[in-house]
XYZ file of C-alpha atoms in Angstrom:
408
model
C -164.242 83.063 21.757
C -164.267 79.282 21.635
C -160.516 79.090 21.910
C -160.585 81.537 24.818
C -163.137 79.383 26.638
C -161.049 76.294 25.972
C -158.000 78.063 27.345
C -159.894 79.129 30.455
C -161.195 75.597 30.899
C -157.690 74.157 30.548
C -156.323 76.627 33.079
C -159.154 75.793 35.448
C -158.520 72.071 35.077
C -154.790 72.555 35.728
C -155.546 74.583 38.840
C -157.936 71.897 40.023
C -155.311 69.214 39.359
C -152.710 71.255 41.260
C -155.097 71.701 44.168
C -155.879 67.999 44.124
C -152.140 67.181 44.018
C -151.474 69.550 46.915
C -154.283 67.966 48.919
C -152.946 64.498 48.143
C -149.398 65.568 49.085
C -150.642 67.060 52.355
C -152.547 63.876 53.127
C -149.473 61.775 52.356
C -147.324 64.051 54.496
C -149.794 63.907 57.388
C -150.004 60.135 57.040
C -146.204 59.902 57.057
C -145.984 62.061 60.194
C -148.640 59.920 61.855
C -146.713 56.747 60.954
C -143.505 58.241 62.386
C -145.289 59.188 65.606
C -146.856 55.742 65.817
C -143.495 54.013 65.293
C -141.896 56.288 67.876
C -144.616 55.486 70.375
C -144.369 51.754 69.753
C -140.567 51.654 69.988
C -140.003 54.130 72.833
C -143.054 53.624 75.047
C -144.134 50.050 74.301
C -140.696 48.704 73.392
C -139.891 47.509 76.910
C -141.577 45.206 79.394
C -141.102 47.955 81.977
C -143.786 49.977 80.151
C -146.217 48.458 82.667
C -144.669 50.827 85.222
C -145.117 53.980 83.112
C -148.590 54.793 84.556
C -146.787 55.439 87.840
C -145.432 58.692 86.345
C -148.793 60.531 86.018
C -149.868 58.984 89.328
C -146.805 60.521 91.019
C -147.549 63.933 89.510
C -151.224 63.741 90.559
C -150.235 62.583 94.045
C -147.938 65.588 94.380
C -150.519 68.009 92.978
C -153.345 66.816 95.226
C -151.073 66.533 98.290
C -151.350 62.800 98.844
C -149.385 61.191 101.659
C -145.676 61.635 100.970
C -144.853 57.893 101.036
C -147.263 57.440 98.116
C -145.482 60.169 96.169
C -142.154 58.471 96.889
C -143.426 55.031 95.818
C -145.006 56.224 92.548
C -141.939 58.326 91.684
C -139.604 55.409 92.354
C -141.649 53.067 90.173
C -141.775 55.651 87.395
C -138.007 56.124 87.380
C -137.279 52.470 86.525
C -138.682 52.450 82.944
C -137.347 55.962 82.312
C -133.802 54.889 83.207
C -134.063 51.913 80.840
C -135.494 54.005 78.008
C -132.748 56.642 78.328
C -130.222 53.885 77.688
C -132.234 52.753 74.639
C -132.370 56.293 73.236
C -128.619 56.830 73.616
C -128.080 53.601 71.679
C -130.317 54.924 68.901
C -128.372 58.201 68.777
C -125.106 56.231 68.719
C -126.133 54.772 65.338
C -125.809 58.267 63.847
C -122.839 59.635 65.818
C -120.337 56.801 65.458
C -118.761 54.491 68.057
C -116.612 57.081 69.866
C -119.337 59.654 70.522
C -121.800 56.809 71.083
C -119.557 55.310 73.751
C -119.314 58.656 75.514
C -123.100 59.086 75.345
C -123.707 55.628 76.793
C -121.165 56.200 79.546
C -122.760 59.540 80.464
C -126.486 59.148 79.836
C -126.519 55.627 81.266
C -126.106 57.288 84.644
C -128.550 60.146 84.045
C -131.064 58.982 86.659
C -128.485 58.569 89.411
C -126.807 61.844 88.480
C -130.053 63.823 88.625
C -131.086 62.224 91.932
C -127.642 63.024 93.320
C -127.761 66.647 92.187
C -131.199 67.179 93.762
C -129.973 65.624 97.009
C -126.950 67.897 96.864
C -129.078 70.979 96.169
C -131.361 70.146 99.104
C -128.266 69.559 101.290
C -129.240 65.955 102.032
C -125.624 64.851 102.063
C -126.415 61.573 103.846
C -128.856 60.534 101.099
C -126.347 61.511 98.418
C -123.465 59.581 99.976
C -125.510 56.453 100.512
C -126.964 56.515 96.979
C -123.543 56.997 95.367
C -121.994 54.231 97.446
C -124.965 52.004 96.683
C -124.506 52.635 92.962
C -120.902 51.475 93.132
C -121.710 48.407 95.235
C -124.670 47.356 93.099
C -122.558 47.468 89.946
C -119.588 45.777 91.586
C -121.498 42.954 93.230
C -125.094 42.666 92.012
C -124.706 43.458 88.305
C -121.405 41.635 87.812
C -122.442 38.809 90.118
C -125.763 38.189 88.389
C -124.040 38.329 84.983
C -121.432 35.752 86.007
C -124.082 33.583 87.648
C -126.446 33.546 84.655
C -123.591 33.145 82.187
C -122.157 30.298 84.223
C -125.469 28.461 84.319
C -125.982 28.946 80.584
C -122.517 27.502 79.902
C -122.276 25.126 82.817
C -120.163 22.579 80.935
C -117.796 25.180 79.518
C -115.224 27.457 81.107
C -115.932 31.088 80.348
C -112.899 33.273 79.855
C -112.406 37.015 79.542
C -109.508 39.330 78.759
C -107.505 39.982 81.925
C -106.100 43.196 80.456
C -109.509 44.843 80.734
C -109.986 43.536 84.264
C -106.551 44.833 85.299
C -107.269 48.360 84.066
C -110.674 48.431 85.760
C -109.194 47.048 88.987
C -106.586 49.819 88.999
C -109.320 52.439 88.677
C -111.251 50.826 91.518
C -108.191 50.781 93.766
C -107.501 54.449 92.972
C -111.108 55.297 93.860
C -110.834 53.302 97.091
C -107.645 55.118 98.056
C -109.285 58.509 97.456
C -112.287 57.434 99.559
C -110.195 56.114 102.423
C -107.817 59.059 102.765
C -110.344 61.477 104.391
C -111.494 58.777 106.832
C -107.920 57.784 107.735
C -106.993 61.458 108.120
C -109.833 62.027 110.584
C -109.166 58.836 112.548
C -105.449 59.599 112.737
C -106.198 62.687 114.833
C -107.874 60.556 117.510
C -109.394 62.297 120.557
C -108.075 65.695 119.518
C -110.813 65.943 116.895
C -113.289 67.252 119.476
C -111.216 70.401 119.967
C -110.510 71.235 116.332
C -113.646 70.165 114.494
C -113.744 73.210 112.207
C -110.135 72.863 111.103
C -110.554 69.125 110.507
C -113.716 69.644 108.468
C -111.963 72.268 106.323
C -108.949 70.025 105.766
C -111.080 66.989 104.913
C -113.133 69.078 102.482
C -109.994 70.319 100.739
C -108.544 66.807 100.600
C -111.809 65.479 99.153
C -111.860 68.115 96.432
C -108.266 67.428 95.408
C -108.961 63.671 95.369
C -112.111 64.215 93.309
C -110.226 66.235 90.713
C -107.682 63.404 90.533
C -110.422 60.802 90.003
C -112.063 62.863 87.269
C -108.708 63.187 85.512
C -108.260 59.414 85.822
C -111.714 58.873 84.322
C -110.961 61.182 81.375
C -107.666 59.369 80.839
C -109.515 56.049 80.954
C -111.934 57.161 78.234
C -109.027 58.291 76.042
C -107.229 55.023 76.800
C -110.276 52.910 75.971
C -111.611 54.746 72.939
C -108.390 55.953 71.301
C -104.937 54.656 72.208
C -105.657 51.107 73.435
C -108.894 50.045 71.816
C -107.288 46.686 71.069
C -107.367 45.928 74.820
C -111.153 46.131 74.786
C -111.942 44.658 71.366
C -110.494 41.401 70.118
C -110.376 40.842 66.332
C -113.253 38.362 66.593
C -115.357 40.863 68.516
C -114.607 43.589 65.963
C -115.776 41.343 63.116
C -118.952 40.475 65.016
C -119.600 44.140 65.800
C -119.092 45.125 62.163
C -121.541 42.441 61.041
C -124.003 43.498 63.741
C -123.698 47.159 62.774
C -124.446 46.236 59.168
C -127.483 44.199 60.163
C -128.817 46.521 62.862
C -130.276 49.901 62.061
C -131.754 52.626 64.186
C -135.480 52.075 64.648
C -136.181 55.790 65.133
C -134.504 58.886 63.715
C -131.813 61.045 65.283
C -133.986 64.072 66.038
C -136.819 61.899 67.316
C -134.382 60.161 69.679
C -132.962 63.499 70.778
C -136.426 64.955 71.460
C -137.500 61.867 73.420
C -134.238 61.983 75.394
C -134.816 65.605 76.416
C -138.409 64.885 77.424
C -137.464 61.856 79.496
C -134.591 63.694 81.166
C -136.998 66.453 82.236
C -139.416 63.820 83.574
C -136.575 62.080 85.453
C -135.634 65.427 87.001
C -139.222 65.977 88.176
C -139.552 62.499 89.700
C -136.082 62.733 91.248
C -137.123 65.905 93.056
C -140.158 64.054 94.412
C -138.005 61.100 95.534
C -135.426 63.213 97.338
C -138.089 65.360 98.987
C -140.109 62.430 100.338
C -137.472 59.828 101.227
C -137.473 60.574 104.963
C -141.277 60.426 105.107
C -141.244 57.056 103.323
C -138.566 55.796 105.703
C -140.591 56.768 108.779
C -143.843 55.387 107.358
C -142.435 52.040 106.212
C -140.042 51.521 109.107
C -137.086 51.135 106.728
C -133.894 53.077 107.347
C -132.932 55.937 105.046
C -129.555 54.265 104.613
C -131.155 51.088 103.190
C -133.456 52.997 100.822
C -130.599 55.218 99.613
C -127.949 52.514 99.368
C -130.004 49.586 98.040
C -133.348 50.715 96.568
C -132.379 53.919 94.735
C -129.312 52.466 92.940
C -131.259 49.413 91.745
C -133.923 51.687 90.239
C -131.353 54.078 88.775
C -129.384 51.179 87.289
C -132.389 49.467 85.715
C -130.773 49.438 82.287
C -127.405 48.190 83.532
C -129.046 45.502 85.639
C -130.427 44.049 82.428
C -126.944 42.888 81.436
C -124.181 45.483 81.762
C -120.860 44.472 83.322
C -119.000 47.770 82.872
C -118.714 48.474 86.596
C -115.627 50.661 87.005
C -117.105 53.677 85.177
C -119.668 54.232 87.938
C -117.085 55.657 90.269
C -117.075 58.894 88.293
C -120.313 60.108 89.878
C -118.804 60.547 93.338
C -116.059 63.028 92.392
C -118.513 64.830 90.103
C -120.889 65.469 93.021
C -118.025 66.728 95.181
C -117.037 69.228 92.486
C -120.668 70.262 91.875
C -121.100 70.810 95.614
C -117.982 72.979 95.555
C -119.480 75.060 92.727
C -122.873 75.634 94.396
C -121.428 76.118 97.893
C -122.423 72.791 99.497
C -119.741 71.051 101.560
C -119.839 67.560 100.051
C -116.748 65.498 100.908
C -115.464 61.931 100.596
C -115.424 61.208 104.338
C -117.672 58.157 104.591
C -118.106 56.230 107.833
C -116.084 53.120 108.709
C -119.030 50.844 107.874
C -119.491 52.335 104.414
C -115.793 52.525 103.557
C -115.219 49.005 104.859
C -118.074 47.659 102.721
C -116.540 49.282 99.653
C -113.031 48.055 100.469
C -114.008 44.415 100.982
C -116.180 44.511 97.838
C -113.227 45.657 95.744
C -111.001 42.969 97.303
C -113.660 40.376 96.481
C -113.838 41.623 92.902
C -110.047 41.489 92.564
C -109.982 37.821 93.618
C -112.903 37.059 91.305
C -111.219 38.497 88.217
C -107.599 37.553 88.859
C -107.430 34.345 86.767
C -109.422 35.507 83.740
C -112.127 32.827 84.102
C -115.673 32.840 85.401
C -118.337 30.365 86.468
C -121.674 30.499 88.264
C -120.092 29.991 91.711
C -118.214 33.291 91.459
C -121.421 35.055 90.518
C -123.285 33.461 93.415
C -120.605 34.630 95.881
C -120.801 38.227 94.637
C -124.611 38.272 94.837
C -124.531 36.828 98.359
C -121.993 39.469 99.393
C -124.355 42.157 98.107
C -127.238 40.602 100.072
C -125.098 40.594 103.227
C -124.254 44.287 102.824
C -127.915 45.047 102.105
C -128.955 43.231 105.296
C -126.381 45.222 107.257
C -127.803 48.537 106.141
C -131.378 47.285 106.528
C -130.729 47.011 110.269
C -128.665 50.217 110.269
C -131.309 52.553 111.695
C -129.154 55.049 113.579
C -130.564 58.579 113.172
C -128.216 60.781 111.217
C -127.263 64.273 112.287
C -127.048 65.942 108.910
C -124.883 68.813 110.089
C -122.214 66.564 111.537
C -122.378 64.021 108.736
C -120.510 66.298 106.383
C -117.240 65.243 108.002
C -118.125 61.645 108.736
C -119.427 61.822 112.330
C -122.679 59.977 112.918
C -124.516 60.687 116.138
C -127.553 58.962 117.559
């Protein structure tokens, strides 16, 4: 009997120890999950100075739910998009630590434009072609002039006694892509202008021809972009990475590690993309009301304000400007798929602004050197174009705008 009691006591003690171990393990697991969530919150939400703008997101949702004045909805949504755009870029960088440089480069090239792409798709879905065209053009101009100009200006001031140099091979390839994009943008406009006065009698045929030309040109630009990615990431990586840069990148990759895990980054990326989609719908739906209330033209808001917000991450230091041109042909093809007649026929003012910007860039990059004066010139050119569209308050007939005719 004694031995039986001892055995029962031993079994009971083992069960108690197992229960205690399970409780301890559960507590450790819960504590680990809490630490992971805390680290995620600190790195993703509080890891940027733009986190001060994050309260604008719930304010935008509340303003929409309680039917506040539409300009308020537009303002809160616009403010909320800025930190989201920057955080999406951060999350793609975290994912790139696990996927390797090739997939990481593709992710950065694609997700870096998520905000602009979503805004563009909502504008396309709501058939606000004028907003879409201005925002896409503004994205290109801001990256060509503002982002590159501010980078050259700040770099020139930081190295004012030194001559900064860069690889002309990269600049040549990017310039070729820009010139191809400019040609594809100018062809529909030149085609329409070449018809002269006869356009009034054959509007439908001209619109159909311009739409077909735009779609063919867009397919060509998308093929050029795919070829550029293959060229950059596979066959001619040596053009974009010098041996010194490769050594520095290898050392940096050894020193730097992802601050959050792959699945955490992926989950945050999905959540932020959904939030960007919600705020983008608010922005597109209230832009005209904000324009009327503030006395600022839709063209200025679409061409200057929206791209700056959508490019918040790139404006922090990116100089990769040629890749942005891929959004325009993508929207043309998406419009084709959903039955919206989006074409490349921009007005003379818009096409001329793009053309002179590309010419200015070509002269800036031709000798392979940079200094703060070049950056200042590019920034001033962007300010001049912004001022032009600030005073550009001609009402737009949306129906006619699809083939480039603007009527007061």
